[in-house]
Amino acid sequence: RLVGSPNVRFLAMHNNRMSGTIPVEIGRLSELEWLSLYNNRFTGTIPRSIGGLNNLVAVFLQTNRLEGKIPLEIRNMKALRDLDLRQNQLTGSMPILGKNVNVRVDDDANLGYERRGDRISALYRNKRRRRRRRQDRCVDAGNGTCDNVSLNDTSKK
């Protein structure tokens, strides 16, 4: 059983060969700040209930077998700063997140961009970052800058 007391602040269960789906009840952990479930064998989708975790700062779900769309409810997590979804089979659009959120997905992930006015979702492309930092995408594409680096590609606006 993955979910326990609602007062849990840190849940680190990575590298445990856990399988099955991430339980919907994870959304009941209202005080949760850190969720680390990477390098397991979780399948299914990311539960929509995760969006109700207002104190969640970091979510590490990489290296699992998660599939389907990233729930739009993650936009509700105002404290979120790190979201790692690499090495899964996620599809659909990446929801727009706050300006300070670092999102990590695979270069070949089948994730599009959600648009809201002049803003596009921020995607941190791990391999591209190693090659050339200037290729990162902006959260605020309205002014054409990202971390004081000018973007030449305006086709995503």
Short mmCIF file of C-alpha atoms in Angstrom, two decimals:
data_model
loop_
_atom_site.label_atom_id
_atom_site.label_comp_id
_atom_site.label_asym_id
_atom_site.label_seq_id
_atom_site.Cartn_x
_atom_site.Cartn_y
_atom_site.Cartn_z
CA ARG A 1 0.00 0.00 0.00
CA LEU A 2 1.51 3.30 -1.14
CA VAL A 3 -0.60 5.88 0.67
CA GLY A 4 -0.57 6.33 4.45
CA SER A 5 -0.99 9.32 6.76
CA PRO A 6 -2.21 12.57 5.18
CA ASN A 7 0.57 14.38 7.13
CA VAL A 8 3.38 12.82 5.06
CA ARG A 9 5.63 15.56 3.66
CA PHE A 10 8.23 13.45 1.82
CA LEU A 11 7.48 10.23 -0.01
CA ALA A 12 10.61 8.63 -1.45
CA MET A 13 9.94 5.16 -2.82
CA HIS A 14 12.27 5.18 -5.79
CA ASN A 15 14.34 2.20 -6.96
CA ASN A 16 12.01 -0.37 -5.38
CA ARG A 17 10.68 -2.37 -8.36
CA MET A 18 7.15 -1.38 -7.34
CA SER A 19 4.47 -2.17 -9.89
CA GLY A 20 0.80 -1.51 -10.53
CA THR A 21 -0.77 1.91 -10.86
CA ILE A 22 -0.11 5.00 -8.78
CA PRO A 23 -3.15 5.04 -6.48
CA VAL A 24 -5.71 7.83 -6.82
CA GLU A 25 -5.54 8.15 -3.03
CA ILE A 26 -2.18 9.86 -3.42
CA GLY A 27 -4.23 13.05 -3.73
CA ARG A 28 -5.17 12.72 -0.05
CA LEU A 29 -1.61 13.46 1.05
CA SER A 30 -2.40 17.15 1.46
CA GLU A 31 0.91 18.03 3.15
CA LEU A 32 3.10 16.26 0.57
CA GLU A 33 6.03 18.38 -0.66
CA TRP A 34 8.27 15.79 -2.34
CA LEU A 35 7.14 12.76 -4.37
CA SER A 36 9.85 10.43 -5.64
CA LEU A 37 8.58 7.28 -7.38
CA TYR A 38 11.20 7.03 -10.10
CA ASN A 39 12.82 3.85 -11.35
CA ASN A 40 9.95 1.51 -10.53
CA ARG A 41 7.50 -0.37 -12.75
CA PHE A 42 4.39 1.76 -12.34
CA THR A 43 1.92 1.50 -15.22
CA GLY A 44 -1.26 3.30 -16.16
CA THR A 45 -1.80 7.03 -16.05
CA ILE A 46 -0.71 9.75 -13.67
CA PRO A 47 -3.72 10.17 -11.34
CA ARG A 48 -5.65 13.41 -11.76
CA SER A 49 -5.84 13.68 -7.97
CA ILE A 50 -2.16 14.68 -7.92
CA GLY A 51 -3.28 18.16 -9.00
CA GLY A 52 -4.84 18.72 -5.58
CA LEU A 53 -1.47 18.59 -3.84
CA ASN A 54 -0.92 22.30 -3.35
CA ASN A 55 2.30 21.94 -1.32
CA LEU A 56 4.03 19.63 -3.79
CA VAL A 57 7.35 21.14 -4.89
CA ALA A 58 9.01 18.18 -6.63
CA VAL A 59 7.61 15.19 -8.55
CA PHE A 60 9.95 12.51 -9.87
CA LEU A 61 8.14 9.88 -11.95
CA GLN A 62 10.85 9.09 -14.49
CA THR A 63 11.81 5.57 -15.54
CA ASN A 64 8.44 3.91 -15.09
CA ARG A 65 5.91 2.61 -17.59
CA LEU A 66 3.37 5.40 -17.28
CA GLU A 67 1.23 6.13 -20.32
CA GLY A 68 -1.59 8.34 -21.47
CA LYS A 69 -1.98 12.06 -21.09
CA ILE A 70 -0.44 14.25 -18.43
CA PRO A 71 -3.39 15.39 -16.30
CA LEU A 72 -4.33 19.04 -16.75
CA GLU A 73 -4.83 19.20 -12.99
CA ILE A 74 -1.06 19.53 -12.48
CA ARG A 75 -1.55 23.19 -13.42
CA ASN A 76 -3.17 23.61 -10.00
CA MET A 77 0.05 22.77 -8.15
CA LYS A 78 1.25 26.32 -7.46
CA ALA A 79 4.29 25.26 -5.39
CA LEU A 80 5.62 22.92 -8.10
CA ARG A 81 9.23 23.59 -9.15
CA ASP A 82 10.47 20.23 -10.54
CA LEU A 83 8.61 17.69 -12.66
CA ASP A 84 10.55 14.78 -14.17
CA LEU A 85 8.62 12.53 -16.56
CA ARG A 86 11.45 11.06 -18.64
CA GLN A 87 11.44 7.44 -19.81
CA ASN A 88 7.69 6.85 -19.80
CA GLN A 89 5.18 6.51 -22.65
CA LEU A 90 3.23 9.72 -22.08
CA THR A 91 1.36 11.42 -24.93
CA GLY A 92 -0.82 14.48 -25.52
CA SER A 93 -0.05 18.08 -24.66
CA MET A 94 2.15 19.31 -21.85
CA PRO A 95 -0.01 21.62 -19.73
CA ILE A 96 1.21 25.16 -19.17
CA LEU A 97 2.96 25.37 -15.82
CA GLY A 98 4.40 28.23 -13.80
CA LYS A 99 7.46 30.13 -15.01
CA ASN A 100 9.73 28.59 -12.39
CA VAL A 101 8.88 24.94 -13.10
CA ASN A 102 11.62 22.73 -14.53
CA VAL A 103 9.99 20.03 -16.65
CA ARG A 104 12.08 17.11 -17.89
CA VAL A 105 10.85 14.89 -20.69
CA ASP A 106 12.62 12.80 -23.33
CA ASP A 107 13.54 14.44 -26.63
CA ASP A 108 11.48 11.84 -28.46
CA ALA A 109 8.45 12.15 -26.17
CA ASN A 110 5.20 12.51 -28.09
CA LEU A 111 4.22 15.62 -26.14
CA GLY A 112 2.94 18.73 -27.83
CA TYR A 113 2.60 22.21 -26.41
CA GLU A 114 -0.54 23.55 -24.82
CA ARG A 115 -1.12 27.17 -25.75
CA ARG A 116 -2.69 29.95 -23.70
CA GLY A 117 -2.49 33.30 -25.45
CA ASP A 118 1.16 34.15 -26.02
CA ARG A 119 2.37 31.55 -23.51
CA ILE A 120 3.52 28.06 -24.33
CA SER A 121 4.37 25.32 -21.89
CA ALA A 122 7.97 25.03 -20.77
CA LEU A 123 9.71 21.84 -21.77
CA TYR A 124 13.15 21.05 -20.51
CA ARG A 125 14.69 18.81 -23.12
CA ASN A 126 17.43 16.87 -21.36
CA LYS A 127 19.57 15.97 -24.38
CA ARG A 128 19.30 19.40 -25.97
CA ARG A 129 20.37 21.06 -22.75
CA ARG A 130 23.62 19.15 -22.82
CA ARG A 131 24.21 20.14 -26.43
CA ARG A 132 23.10 23.73 -26.39
CA ARG A 133 21.22 25.58 -23.66
CA ARG A 134 19.82 28.15 -26.12
CA GLN A 135 17.41 25.60 -27.58
CA ASP A 136 15.29 25.45 -24.40
CA ARG A 137 11.71 26.60 -24.84
CA CYS A 138 10.29 29.59 -22.98
CA VAL A 139 7.31 29.81 -20.71
CA ASP A 140 6.79 33.42 -21.74
CA ALA A 141 7.21 33.45 -25.48
CA GLY A 142 5.44 36.81 -25.72
CA ASN A 143 8.66 38.77 -25.36
CA GLY A 144 10.89 36.21 -27.15
CA THR A 145 13.29 35.72 -24.26
CA CYS A 146 14.00 32.89 -21.87
CA ASP A 147 16.43 33.34 -18.98
CA ASN A 148 17.99 36.32 -20.80
CA VAL A 149 18.60 34.19 -23.92
CA SER A 150 16.95 35.40 -27.10
CA LEU A 151 15.01 32.82 -29.07
CA ASN A 152 15.29 32.90 -32.81
CA ASP A 153 12.47 30.38 -33.35
CA THR A 154 9.18 32.28 -33.08
CA SER A 155 7.14 29.64 -34.87
CA LYS A 156 5.82 28.27 -31.55
CA LYS A 157 4.18 31.58 -30.54
#
